[in-house]
Coordinates of C-alpha atoms in Angstrom, one line a residue:
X1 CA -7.6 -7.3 10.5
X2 CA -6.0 -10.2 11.3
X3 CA -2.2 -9.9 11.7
X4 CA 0.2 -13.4 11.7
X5 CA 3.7 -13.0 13.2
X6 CA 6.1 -15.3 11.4
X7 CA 9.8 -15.5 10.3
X8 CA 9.1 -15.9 6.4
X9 CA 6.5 -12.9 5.5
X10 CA 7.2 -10.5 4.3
X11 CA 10.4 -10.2 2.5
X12 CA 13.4 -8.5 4.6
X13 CA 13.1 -5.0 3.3
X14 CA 9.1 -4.5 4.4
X15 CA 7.7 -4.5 7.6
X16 CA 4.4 -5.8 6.8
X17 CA 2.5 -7.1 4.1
X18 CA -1.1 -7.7 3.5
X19 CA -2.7 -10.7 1.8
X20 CA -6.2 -11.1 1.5
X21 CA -6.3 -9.0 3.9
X22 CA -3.9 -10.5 6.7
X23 CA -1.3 -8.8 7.6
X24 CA 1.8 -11.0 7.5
X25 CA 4.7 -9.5 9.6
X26 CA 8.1 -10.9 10.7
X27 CA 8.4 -11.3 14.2
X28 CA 9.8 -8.9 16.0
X29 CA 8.8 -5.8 14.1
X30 CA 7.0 -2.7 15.9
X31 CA 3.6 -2.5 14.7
X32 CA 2.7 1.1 14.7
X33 CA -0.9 2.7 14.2
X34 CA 0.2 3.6 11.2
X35 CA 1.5 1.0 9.6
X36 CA -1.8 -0.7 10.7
X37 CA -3.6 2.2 8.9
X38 CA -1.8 1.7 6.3
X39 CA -2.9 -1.7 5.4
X40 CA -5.7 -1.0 6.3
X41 CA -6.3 1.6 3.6
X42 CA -5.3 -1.8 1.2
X43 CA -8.0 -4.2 2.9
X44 CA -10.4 -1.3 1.7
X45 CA -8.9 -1.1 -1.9
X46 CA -8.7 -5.1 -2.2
X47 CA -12.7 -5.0 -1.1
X48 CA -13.6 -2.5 -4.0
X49 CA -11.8 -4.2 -6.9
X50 CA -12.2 -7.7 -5.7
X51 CA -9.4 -9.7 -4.5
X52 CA -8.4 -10.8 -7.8
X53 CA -8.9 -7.4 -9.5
X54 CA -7.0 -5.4 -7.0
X55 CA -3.6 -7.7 -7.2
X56 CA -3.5 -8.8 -11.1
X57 CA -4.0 -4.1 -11.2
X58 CA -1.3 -4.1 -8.6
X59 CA 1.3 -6.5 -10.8
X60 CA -0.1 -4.8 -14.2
X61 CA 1.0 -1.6 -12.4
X62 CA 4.3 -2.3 -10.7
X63 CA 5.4 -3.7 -14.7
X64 CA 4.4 -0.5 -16.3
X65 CA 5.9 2.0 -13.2
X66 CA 9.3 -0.6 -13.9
X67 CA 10.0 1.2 -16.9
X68 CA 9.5 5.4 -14.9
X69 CA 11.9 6.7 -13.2
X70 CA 11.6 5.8 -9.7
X71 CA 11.4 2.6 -7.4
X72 CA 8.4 0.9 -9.0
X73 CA 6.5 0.0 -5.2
X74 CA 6.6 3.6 -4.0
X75 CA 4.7 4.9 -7.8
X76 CA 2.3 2.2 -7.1
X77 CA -1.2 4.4 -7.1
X78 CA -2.9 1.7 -4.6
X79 CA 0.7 2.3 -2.2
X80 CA 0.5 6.3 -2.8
X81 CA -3.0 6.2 -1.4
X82 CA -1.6 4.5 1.8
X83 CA 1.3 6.2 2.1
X84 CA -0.2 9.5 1.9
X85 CA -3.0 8.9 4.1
X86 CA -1.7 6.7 7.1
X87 CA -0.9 9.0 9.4
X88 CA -4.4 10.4 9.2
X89 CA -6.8 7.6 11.6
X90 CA -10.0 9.1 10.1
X91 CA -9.5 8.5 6.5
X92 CA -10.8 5.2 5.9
X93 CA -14.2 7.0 7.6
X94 CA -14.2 9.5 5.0
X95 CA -12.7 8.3 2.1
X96 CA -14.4 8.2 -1.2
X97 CA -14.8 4.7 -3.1
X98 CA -11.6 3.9 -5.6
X99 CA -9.7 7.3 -4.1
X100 CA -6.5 5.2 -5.1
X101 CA -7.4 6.8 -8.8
X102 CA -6.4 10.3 -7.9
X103 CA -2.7 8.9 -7.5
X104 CA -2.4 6.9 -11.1
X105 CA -0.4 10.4 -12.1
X106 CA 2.9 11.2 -11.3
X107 CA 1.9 15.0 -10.3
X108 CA 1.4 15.1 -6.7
X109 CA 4.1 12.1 -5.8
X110 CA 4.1 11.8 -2.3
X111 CA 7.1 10.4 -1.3
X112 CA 7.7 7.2 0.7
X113 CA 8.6 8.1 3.9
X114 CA 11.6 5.5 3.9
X115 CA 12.8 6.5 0.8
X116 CA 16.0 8.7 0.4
X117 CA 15.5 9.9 -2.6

């Protein structure tokens, strides 16, 4: 994965984020493993629904999760996946095709590790 230090991406709340699979990040922030793990668990979603497929499901997503109770980003299932999984440096080795699936319920939330909710 390529990553691009600039001053514009991403926005001032995130650390990173990941377009077709660069990862943009703000210069000056601390890249740790597992924020790197992180997107890297959304390069692998983006390759298994396509580019196109995994963002217009990502928007289509955040719009519906708007109307839940919650912040929208962290009930995102393709963000739950990463989230939950980061910390582990193995799971991309092991992980099943379109695992993001299991997290389209609300059961089982794992919560952003940010969040103070």
């Amino acid at each position: 994965m390529k990553i691009i230090h600039n001053p514009l991406l991403p926005p001032r709340r995130y650390d990173a984020i990941n377009l077709l699979g660069l990862l943009f990040c703000r210069k000056g922030t601390m890249l740790t493993t597992s924020l790197i793990q992180h997107e890297r668990i959304h390069t692998r979603q983006m390759m298994e629904m396509g580019i196109v497929g995994f963002y217009l499901w990502y928007v289509a997503e955040w719009l519906v999760r708007l109307c839940m109770r919650g912040r929208a980003y962290e009930n995102i299932s393709f963000e739950r996946e990463a989230y939950a999984h980061m910390h582990d440096h193995n799971y991309l080795l092991h992980r099943r095709p379109y695992a993001w699936r299991k997290y389209l319920r609300r059961r089982n939330l794992p919560k952003h590790p940010d969040s103070d909710r």
